[in-house]
């Protein structure tokens, strides 16, 4: 008769012990679930990494140059959105003193949308209205008529270390050209290696 009462009581005592160590069990069954766990999925950003994105690699496609690719990325970014990728691009362009042309006038800006997988800005440069697109490489490749096979290997190489990769393109009207790829790195936290090692040791 006492057995049904002992199970929740033991779990409650376990939850209290965990709370004293700074661990909050949201439900008593979670303690037993954790003990039986053999696969742990973690959100990488801010958990295993410092959540401090930086431009790690700049890969222009001719005739674009690295500076031109970064400048397009900066023109297609907006600090007001507080998007970590936009902030990383703007920081890099400032550090390299790559400012946009003073004659550039922003006409419209559409921030990144997960449904379209891209952002877009229209600017007036002299007499032309320039469109700048930035987003998921396969999406931008399709919009520029670039065969995915021609850049897939480069995207895979850049992302092989966990970097986030964006493509940038520009042009007038529907005449868009792929300018290149930007890779963003997020340094691992100093304690991540020890944490992963401890988890592996515990199976």
Coordinates of C-alpha atoms in Angstrom, one line a residue:
X1 CA 0.0 0.0 0.0
X2 CA 2.9 2.4 0.8
X3 CA 4.6 1.8 -2.6
X4 CA 2.5 4.2 -4.7
X5 CA 3.2 6.9 -2.1
X6 CA 6.9 6.3 -2.1
X7 CA 7.5 6.9 -5.8
X8 CA 6.3 10.6 -5.8
X9 CA 7.9 11.2 -2.4
X10 CA 11.3 10.0 -3.7
X11 CA 10.9 12.1 -6.8
X12 CA 10.0 15.1 -4.7
X13 CA 13.1 14.6 -2.5
X14 CA 15.2 14.3 -5.7
X15 CA 13.7 17.5 -7.0
X16 CA 14.5 19.3 -3.8
X17 CA 18.1 18.0 -3.9
X18 CA 18.4 19.2 -7.5
X19 CA 17.0 22.6 -6.6
X20 CA 19.7 23.0 -4.0
X21 CA 22.2 22.6 -6.8
X22 CA 20.4 25.2 -9.0
X23 CA 18.5 22.7 -11.2
X24 CA 14.8 23.2 -11.5
X25 CA 12.7 20.2 -12.4
X26 CA 9.5 21.4 -14.1
X27 CA 7.7 18.1 -13.4
X28 CA 8.6 15.2 -11.1
X29 CA 8.7 12.6 -13.9
X30 CA 11.5 14.7 -15.6
X31 CA 14.0 13.4 -13.0
X32 CA 13.3 9.8 -14.0
X33 CA 13.3 10.8 -17.7
X34 CA 16.7 12.4 -17.3
X35 CA 18.1 9.3 -15.6
X36 CA 17.1 7.2 -18.6
X37 CA 18.3 9.7 -21.2
X38 CA 20.9 8.5 -23.8
X39 CA 20.6 11.3 -26.3
X40 CA 20.8 15.0 -25.4
X41 CA 19.8 17.7 -27.9
X42 CA 21.1 21.2 -27.1
X43 CA 20.5 24.6 -28.7
X44 CA 24.0 25.5 -29.8
X45 CA 23.7 29.3 -29.8
X46 CA 24.4 30.7 -26.3
X47 CA 24.5 27.2 -24.8
X48 CA 27.6 25.8 -26.3
X49 CA 28.7 29.0 -28.0
X50 CA 29.2 32.6 -26.8
X51 CA 26.3 33.9 -29.0
X52 CA 28.7 36.4 -30.4
X53 CA 28.5 36.1 -34.2
X54 CA 31.3 37.4 -36.4
X55 CA 32.0 37.3 -40.1
X56 CA 34.4 34.4 -40.5
X57 CA 34.9 34.1 -44.2
X58 CA 34.1 36.3 -47.3
X59 CA 33.9 34.4 -50.6
X60 CA 33.2 36.7 -53.6
X61 CA 32.2 35.4 -57.0
X62 CA 33.8 37.3 -59.9
X63 CA 33.6 40.0 -60.9
X64 CA 32.7 41.0 -57.3
X65 CA 35.5 41.6 -54.8
X66 CA 35.6 40.9 -51.1
X67 CA 35.1 44.6 -50.3
X68 CA 32.2 44.9 -52.7
X69 CA 30.5 41.8 -51.2
X70 CA 30.8 43.2 -47.7
X71 CA 29.5 46.6 -48.9
X72 CA 26.5 44.9 -50.4
X73 CA 26.0 43.0 -47.2
X74 CA 26.1 46.2 -45.2
X75 CA 23.7 48.0 -47.5
X76 CA 21.3 45.1 -47.2
X77 CA 21.5 45.2 -43.4
X78 CA 19.7 47.3 -40.8
X79 CA 21.0 47.9 -37.3
X80 CA 17.4 48.6 -36.1
X81 CA 16.4 45.0 -36.6
X82 CA 19.1 43.8 -34.1
X83 CA 19.5 40.8 -36.3
X84 CA 22.8 39.2 -35.1
X85 CA 23.9 38.5 -38.7
X86 CA 23.3 42.1 -39.8
X87 CA 25.1 43.4 -36.8
X88 CA 28.1 41.2 -37.5
X89 CA 28.3 42.5 -41.1
X90 CA 27.9 46.1 -40.1
X91 CA 30.7 45.6 -37.5
X92 CA 33.1 44.1 -40.0
X93 CA 32.4 46.9 -42.6
X94 CA 33.1 49.5 -40.0
X95 CA 36.3 47.8 -38.9
X96 CA 37.5 47.7 -42.5
X97 CA 36.2 51.3 -43.2
X98 CA 34.0 50.1 -46.0
X99 CA 31.2 52.7 -45.9
X100 CA 28.4 52.9 -48.4
X101 CA 28.4 55.6 -51.1
X102 CA 27.1 58.9 -49.7
X103 CA 24.9 59.1 -52.9
X104 CA 23.1 55.9 -51.9
X105 CA 19.5 56.5 -50.8
X106 CA 17.5 53.7 -49.3
X107 CA 14.1 53.4 -50.8
X108 CA 12.7 50.3 -49.1
X109 CA 13.8 47.5 -46.7
X110 CA 12.3 44.1 -46.1
X111 CA 13.9 42.3 -43.1
X112 CA 14.6 38.6 -43.2
X113 CA 11.5 36.5 -43.4
X114 CA 11.7 32.8 -42.6
X115 CA 9.0 32.1 -45.2
X116 CA 11.0 33.6 -48.1
X117 CA 14.4 32.9 -46.5
X118 CA 15.8 36.3 -47.5
X119 CA 15.9 40.0 -46.9
X120 CA 15.8 42.7 -49.6
X121 CA 16.6 46.3 -49.9
X122 CA 16.2 48.8 -52.7
X123 CA 18.5 51.7 -53.0
X124 CA 19.0 54.6 -55.4
X125 CA 22.6 54.9 -56.6
X126 CA 23.0 57.9 -59.0
X127 CA 20.3 57.1 -61.6
X128 CA 19.8 53.4 -60.9
X129 CA 17.6 51.6 -58.5
X130 CA 19.6 48.7 -57.1
X131 CA 18.1 45.7 -55.5
X132 CA 20.2 43.8 -52.8
X133 CA 19.1 40.4 -51.7
X134 CA 20.7 38.5 -48.8
X135 CA 19.7 35.1 -47.4
X136 CA 19.8 31.3 -47.6
X137 CA 22.2 30.3 -50.4
X138 CA 19.9 28.0 -52.3
X139 CA 17.1 30.6 -52.3
X140 CA 19.4 33.4 -53.5
X141 CA 21.0 31.1 -56.1
X142 CA 17.5 30.3 -57.5
X143 CA 16.5 34.0 -57.7
X144 CA 19.7 34.8 -59.6
X145 CA 19.5 31.9 -62.0
X146 CA 22.7 30.4 -60.6
X147 CA 22.8 26.6 -60.8
X148 CA 22.8 25.2 -57.2
X149 CA 25.4 22.6 -58.2
X150 CA 27.9 25.4 -59.0
X151 CA 28.0 26.7 -55.4
X152 CA 26.8 23.7 -53.3
X153 CA 30.3 22.4 -52.6
X154 CA 31.5 25.9 -51.5
X155 CA 28.5 26.2 -49.2
X156 CA 29.2 22.8 -47.7
X157 CA 32.9 23.7 -47.2
X158 CA 32.0 26.9 -45.4
X159 CA 29.4 25.3 -43.2
X160 CA 31.4 22.2 -42.3
X161 CA 32.7 23.7 -39.1
X162 CA 29.2 24.8 -38.0
X163 CA 29.3 28.3 -39.5
X164 CA 26.1 29.9 -40.8
X165 CA 26.3 30.8 -44.5
X166 CA 24.4 33.5 -46.3
X167 CA 24.5 34.5 -50.0
X168 CA 24.2 38.0 -51.3
X169 CA 23.1 39.2 -54.7
X170 CA 22.4 42.6 -56.4
X171 CA 21.1 44.0 -59.6
X172 CA 18.4 46.0 -61.3
X173 CA 14.9 44.7 -61.8
X174 CA 15.0 41.0 -62.4
X175 CA 18.6 41.1 -63.6
X176 CA 20.3 39.9 -60.4
X177 CA 23.8 38.6 -60.0
X178 CA 25.1 36.4 -57.2
X179 CA 27.9 38.4 -55.5
X180 CA 29.2 35.7 -53.1
X181 CA 28.9 34.0 -49.8
X182 CA 29.4 35.2 -46.2
X183 CA 30.2 32.7 -43.4
X184 CA 29.5 33.6 -39.7
X185 CA 31.3 31.9 -36.8
X186 CA 30.2 31.8 -33.2
X187 CA 33.1 31.0 -30.8
X188 CA 32.5 28.0 -28.4
X189 CA 32.2 28.9 -24.7
X190 CA 35.3 28.1 -22.7
X191 CA 33.5 25.5 -20.7
X192 CA 31.8 23.7 -23.6
X193 CA 34.6 21.1 -24.2
X194 CA 34.5 20.0 -20.5
X195 CA 30.7 19.9 -20.6
X196 CA 30.6 17.7 -23.7
X197 CA 33.3 15.5 -22.3
X198 CA 31.4 15.0 -19.0
X199 CA 28.2 14.2 -20.9
X200 CA 30.1 11.6 -23.0
X201 CA 31.6 10.1 -19.9
X202 CA 28.1 9.7 -18.5
X203 CA 27.0 7.9 -21.6

